[in-house]
Amino acid sequence: MNLANKLTIIRIFLVPVFMLFLIFEIPNGDYIAAGIFIIAALTDTLDGYIARSRNQITKFGKFMDPLADKLLVSAALISLVEMGKLPAWIVVIIIAREFAVTGLRVIAASEGITIAANWWGKIKTITQIISIVSLLINNYPFSIIGFPFDKLAVTLAVVFTIVSGIDYFYINRKVFAVSNK
């Protein structure tokens, strides 16, 4: 197993560790969880870079890397709803987009078409990570000056989630024509 795939597995194992710090009332647990979340999110960037730079892209990585990302983000978002820090409708939009794009990729793959991530998807991911971290750490340090950075970050994450989802379906509309034959 190559290093990129090991990082993907580490990201998956960090999800329950992240959750433990959110579930149990540990002093500064939110901040520790945010740190774990950041480390896990960074492994996503790192494993992709390593796989491409070393020409070690594998079927395992193609399947497990996006799954690991969705597990991490979904766990964080659902936890934030339970903690009362995020409305459920926002989480439904974000997770629905992930299911829809994954479904599109499955249809494309069944036709021998690979749908690569694009820059809208990367912006979506970055804004989601920033918004999740800002909510986990209670909008610190912006809460000191009363600036609702967390709400702004969540709004941007929702906008980029929707835009990137529409973009994926528009750019890859040919998949539906091929799959209907």
mmCIF file of C-alpha atoms in Angstrom:
data_model
loop_
_atom_site.group_PDB
_atom_site.id
_atom_site.type_symbol
_atom_site.label_atom_id
_atom_site.label_comp_id
_atom_site.label_asym_id
_atom_site.label_seq_id
_atom_site.Cartn_x
_atom_site.Cartn_y
_atom_site.Cartn_z
ATOM 1 C CA MET A 1 0.000 0.000 0.000
ATOM 2 C CA ASN A 2 1.433 3.349 -1.004
ATOM 3 C CA LEU A 3 1.780 6.457 1.176
ATOM 4 C CA ALA A 4 -1.177 8.294 -0.394
ATOM 5 C CA ASN A 5 -3.500 5.405 0.398
ATOM 6 C CA LYS A 6 -2.125 5.163 3.946
ATOM 7 C CA LEU A 7 -2.974 8.858 4.439
ATOM 8 C CA THR A 8 -6.501 8.187 3.210
ATOM 9 C CA ILE A 9 -6.868 5.384 5.756
ATOM 10 C CA ILE A 10 -5.484 7.636 8.492
ATOM 11 C CA ARG A 11 -8.140 10.233 7.565
ATOM 12 C CA ILE A 12 -10.863 7.610 7.960
ATOM 13 C CA PHE A 13 -9.507 6.571 11.373
ATOM 14 C CA LEU A 14 -9.338 10.223 12.470
ATOM 15 C CA VAL A 15 -13.120 10.578 12.014
ATOM 16 C CA PRO A 16 -14.069 8.649 15.191
ATOM 17 C CA VAL A 17 -11.237 10.322 17.115
ATOM 18 C CA PHE A 18 -12.586 13.700 15.993
ATOM 19 C CA MET A 19 -16.083 12.625 17.076
ATOM 20 C CA LEU A 20 -14.908 11.520 20.526
ATOM 21 C CA PHE A 21 -13.662 15.006 21.310
ATOM 22 C CA LEU A 22 -17.009 16.443 20.262
ATOM 23 C CA ILE A 23 -19.190 13.899 22.082
ATOM 24 C CA PHE A 24 -17.462 13.782 25.453
ATOM 25 C CA GLU A 25 -17.275 16.929 27.482
ATOM 26 C CA ILE A 26 -13.526 17.222 27.513
ATOM 27 C CA PRO A 27 -12.022 20.594 28.416
ATOM 28 C CA ASN A 28 -11.313 22.399 25.139
ATOM 29 C CA GLY A 29 -12.705 19.383 23.266
ATOM 30 C CA ASP A 30 -14.114 21.616 20.501
ATOM 31 C CA TYR A 31 -10.684 23.083 19.872
ATOM 32 C CA ILE A 32 -8.958 19.688 19.952
ATOM 33 C CA ALA A 33 -11.617 18.339 17.573
ATOM 34 C CA ALA A 34 -11.017 21.327 15.289
ATOM 35 C CA GLY A 35 -7.296 20.544 15.289
ATOM 36 C CA ILE A 36 -7.954 16.902 14.440
ATOM 37 C CA PHE A 37 -10.369 17.993 11.705
ATOM 38 C CA ILE A 38 -7.734 20.318 10.222
ATOM 39 C CA ILE A 39 -5.097 17.571 10.276
ATOM 40 C CA ALA A 40 -7.529 15.154 8.621
ATOM 41 C CA ALA A 41 -8.452 17.752 5.987
ATOM 42 C CA LEU A 42 -4.779 18.380 5.277
ATOM 43 C CA THR A 43 -4.225 14.668 4.668
ATOM 44 C CA ASP A 44 -6.725 14.995 1.815
ATOM 45 C CA THR A 45 -4.591 17.618 0.112
ATOM 46 C CA LEU A 46 -1.408 15.727 0.871
ATOM 47 C CA ASP A 47 -2.552 12.308 -0.315
ATOM 48 C CA GLY A 48 -3.747 13.702 -3.643
ATOM 49 C CA TYR A 49 -0.496 15.557 -4.167
ATOM 50 C CA ILE A 50 1.600 12.501 -3.285
ATOM 51 C CA ALA A 51 -0.441 10.186 -5.531
ATOM 52 C CA ARG A 52 -0.147 12.532 -8.528
ATOM 53 C CA SER A 53 3.485 13.539 -8.040
ATOM 54 C CA ARG A 54 4.638 9.922 -7.617
ATOM 55 C CA ASN A 55 2.302 8.610 -10.293
ATOM 56 C CA GLN A 56 0.735 6.323 -7.687
ATOM 57 C CA ILE A 57 -2.940 6.835 -8.454
ATOM 58 C CA THR A 58 -4.768 3.602 -7.594
ATOM 59 C CA LYS A 59 -8.311 2.266 -7.866
ATOM 60 C CA PHE A 60 -8.337 2.067 -4.068
ATOM 61 C CA GLY A 61 -7.406 5.748 -3.819
ATOM 62 C CA LYS A 62 -9.930 6.804 -6.458
ATOM 63 C CA PHE A 63 -12.692 5.141 -4.446
ATOM 64 C CA MET A 64 -11.576 5.618 -0.840
ATOM 65 C CA ASP A 65 -10.256 9.200 -1.015
ATOM 66 C CA PRO A 66 -13.632 10.799 -1.850
ATOM 67 C CA LEU A 67 -15.349 8.442 0.608
ATOM 68 C CA ALA A 68 -12.958 9.511 3.379
ATOM 69 C CA ASP A 69 -13.635 13.168 2.564
ATOM 70 C CA LYS A 70 -17.397 12.660 2.691
ATOM 71 C CA LEU A 71 -17.153 10.747 5.988
ATOM 72 C CA LEU A 72 -15.112 13.507 7.585
ATOM 73 C CA VAL A 73 -17.252 16.408 6.376
ATOM 74 C CA SER A 74 -20.556 14.611 7.003
ATOM 75 C CA ALA A 75 -19.538 13.627 10.542
ATOM 76 C CA ALA A 76 -18.579 17.217 11.291
ATOM 77 C CA LEU A 77 -21.734 18.714 9.769
ATOM 78 C CA ILE A 78 -24.101 16.275 11.483
ATOM 79 C CA SER A 79 -22.321 16.881 14.800
ATOM 80 C CA LEU A 80 -22.672 20.631 14.341
ATOM 81 C CA VAL A 81 -26.430 20.187 13.855
ATOM 82 C CA GLU A 82 -26.654 18.127 17.036
ATOM 83 C CA MET A 83 -24.646 20.767 18.880
ATOM 84 C CA GLY A 84 -27.100 23.451 17.714
ATOM 85 C CA LYS A 85 -24.440 25.306 15.756
ATOM 86 C CA LEU A 86 -25.783 24.672 12.260
ATOM 87 C CA PRO A 87 -29.301 24.371 10.824
ATOM 88 C CA ALA A 88 -30.145 20.931 9.433
ATOM 89 C CA TRP A 89 -31.309 22.317 6.067
ATOM 90 C CA ILE A 90 -27.773 23.496 5.321
ATOM 91 C CA VAL A 91 -26.390 20.044 6.046
ATOM 92 C CA VAL A 92 -29.062 18.457 3.840
ATOM 93 C CA ILE A 93 -28.036 20.711 0.924
ATOM 94 C CA ILE A 94 -24.351 19.886 1.353
ATOM 95 C CA ILE A 95 -24.805 16.133 1.803
ATOM 96 C CA ALA A 96 -27.401 15.951 -1.010
ATOM 97 C CA ARG A 97 -24.900 17.568 -3.380
ATOM 98 C CA GLU A 98 -22.288 15.006 -2.364
ATOM 99 C CA PHE A 99 -24.681 12.110 -3.015
ATOM 100 C CA ALA A 100 -25.747 13.602 -6.350
ATOM 101 C CA VAL A 101 -22.191 14.150 -7.599
ATOM 102 C CA THR A 102 -21.165 10.688 -6.367
ATOM 103 C CA GLY A 103 -24.128 9.234 -8.262
ATOM 104 C CA LEU A 104 -23.068 11.112 -11.377
ATOM 105 C CA ARG A 105 -19.549 9.724 -11.023
ATOM 106 C CA VAL A 106 -20.879 6.182 -10.622
ATOM 107 C CA ILE A 107 -22.990 6.518 -13.777
ATOM 108 C CA ALA A 108 -20.009 7.977 -15.633
ATOM 109 C CA ALA A 109 -17.700 5.212 -14.390
ATOM 110 C CA SER A 110 -20.157 2.571 -15.589
ATOM 111 C CA GLU A 111 -19.751 4.097 -19.057
ATOM 112 C CA GLY A 112 -15.955 4.237 -18.788
ATOM 113 C CA ILE A 113 -15.926 7.998 -18.169
ATOM 114 C CA THR A 114 -13.886 9.532 -15.364
ATOM 115 C CA ILE A 115 -15.105 12.775 -13.849
ATOM 116 C CA ALA A 116 -12.213 14.662 -12.333
ATOM 117 C CA ALA A 117 -12.521 17.261 -9.610
ATOM 118 C CA ASN A 118 -12.530 20.822 -10.875
ATOM 119 C CA TRP A 119 -11.753 24.141 -9.279
ATOM 120 C CA TRP A 120 -15.395 24.783 -8.249
ATOM 121 C CA GLY A 121 -15.255 21.558 -6.267
ATOM 122 C CA LYS A 122 -11.972 22.559 -4.694
ATOM 123 C CA ILE A 123 -13.383 25.974 -3.673
ATOM 124 C CA LYS A 124 -16.441 24.186 -2.276
ATOM 125 C CA THR A 125 -14.229 21.925 -0.185
ATOM 126 C CA ILE A 126 -12.098 24.791 1.113
ATOM 127 C CA THR A 127 -15.125 26.895 2.094
ATOM 128 C CA GLN A 128 -16.745 23.902 3.795
ATOM 129 C CA ILE A 129 -13.592 23.205 5.796
ATOM 130 C CA ILE A 130 -13.235 26.842 6.821
ATOM 131 C CA SER A 131 -16.880 27.069 7.850
ATOM 132 C CA ILE A 132 -16.735 23.823 9.839
ATOM 133 C CA VAL A 133 -13.597 24.905 11.685
ATOM 134 C CA SER A 134 -15.024 28.353 12.427
ATOM 135 C CA LEU A 135 -18.150 26.741 13.898
ATOM 136 C CA LEU A 136 -16.148 24.213 15.895
ATOM 137 C CA ILE A 137 -14.070 26.942 17.530
ATOM 138 C CA ASN A 138 -17.110 29.134 18.193
ATOM 139 C CA ASN A 139 -16.117 31.814 15.680
ATOM 140 C CA TYR A 140 -12.895 32.574 17.534
ATOM 141 C CA PRO A 141 -11.170 35.068 17.236
ATOM 142 C CA PHE A 142 -13.897 36.920 15.344
ATOM 143 C CA SER A 143 -16.332 36.522 18.246
ATOM 144 C CA ILE A 144 -14.137 38.934 20.229
ATOM 145 C CA ILE A 145 -15.009 41.787 17.861
ATOM 146 C CA GLY A 146 -18.538 40.589 17.148
ATOM 147 C CA PHE A 147 -17.900 39.765 13.486
ATOM 148 C CA PRO A 148 -20.012 36.814 12.276
ATOM 149 C CA PHE A 149 -17.242 35.200 10.227
ATOM 150 C CA ASP A 150 -18.715 31.752 10.889
ATOM 151 C CA LYS A 151 -22.068 32.740 9.349
ATOM 152 C CA LEU A 152 -20.341 34.313 6.354
ATOM 153 C CA ALA A 153 -18.193 31.191 5.884
ATOM 154 C CA VAL A 154 -21.259 28.919 6.070
ATOM 155 C CA THR A 155 -23.111 31.091 3.544
ATOM 156 C CA LEU A 156 -20.166 30.912 1.136
ATOM 157 C CA ALA A 157 -19.892 27.151 1.649
ATOM 158 C CA VAL A 158 -23.572 26.699 0.758
ATOM 159 C CA VAL A 159 -23.272 28.949 -2.299
ATOM 160 C CA PHE A 160 -20.161 27.148 -3.573
ATOM 161 C CA THR A 161 -21.733 23.769 -2.792
ATOM 162 C CA ILE A 162 -24.722 24.614 -4.988
ATOM 163 C CA VAL A 163 -22.661 26.251 -7.748
ATOM 164 C CA SER A 164 -20.180 23.369 -7.886
ATOM 165 C CA GLY A 165 -23.000 20.832 -7.993
ATOM 166 C CA ILE A 166 -24.713 22.629 -10.857
ATOM 167 C CA ASP A 167 -21.361 22.949 -12.636
ATOM 168 C CA TYR A 168 -20.596 19.216 -12.301
ATOM 169 C CA PHE A 169 -23.954 18.289 -13.795
ATOM 170 C CA TYR A 170 -23.772 20.879 -16.556
ATOM 171 C CA ILE A 171 -20.201 20.084 -17.607
ATOM 172 C CA ASN A 172 -20.896 16.348 -17.513
ATOM 173 C CA ARG A 173 -24.393 16.354 -19.037
ATOM 174 C CA LYS A 174 -23.070 14.080 -21.788
ATOM 175 C CA VAL A 175 -23.016 11.270 -19.217
ATOM 176 C CA PHE A 176 -26.817 11.200 -19.280
ATOM 177 C CA ALA A 177 -26.898 10.998 -23.053
ATOM 178 C CA VAL A 178 -24.435 8.091 -23.027
ATOM 179 C CA SER A 179 -26.226 6.243 -20.197
ATOM 180 C CA ASN A 180 -29.617 6.494 -21.938
ATOM 181 C CA LYS A 181 -28.477 4.595 -25.042
#
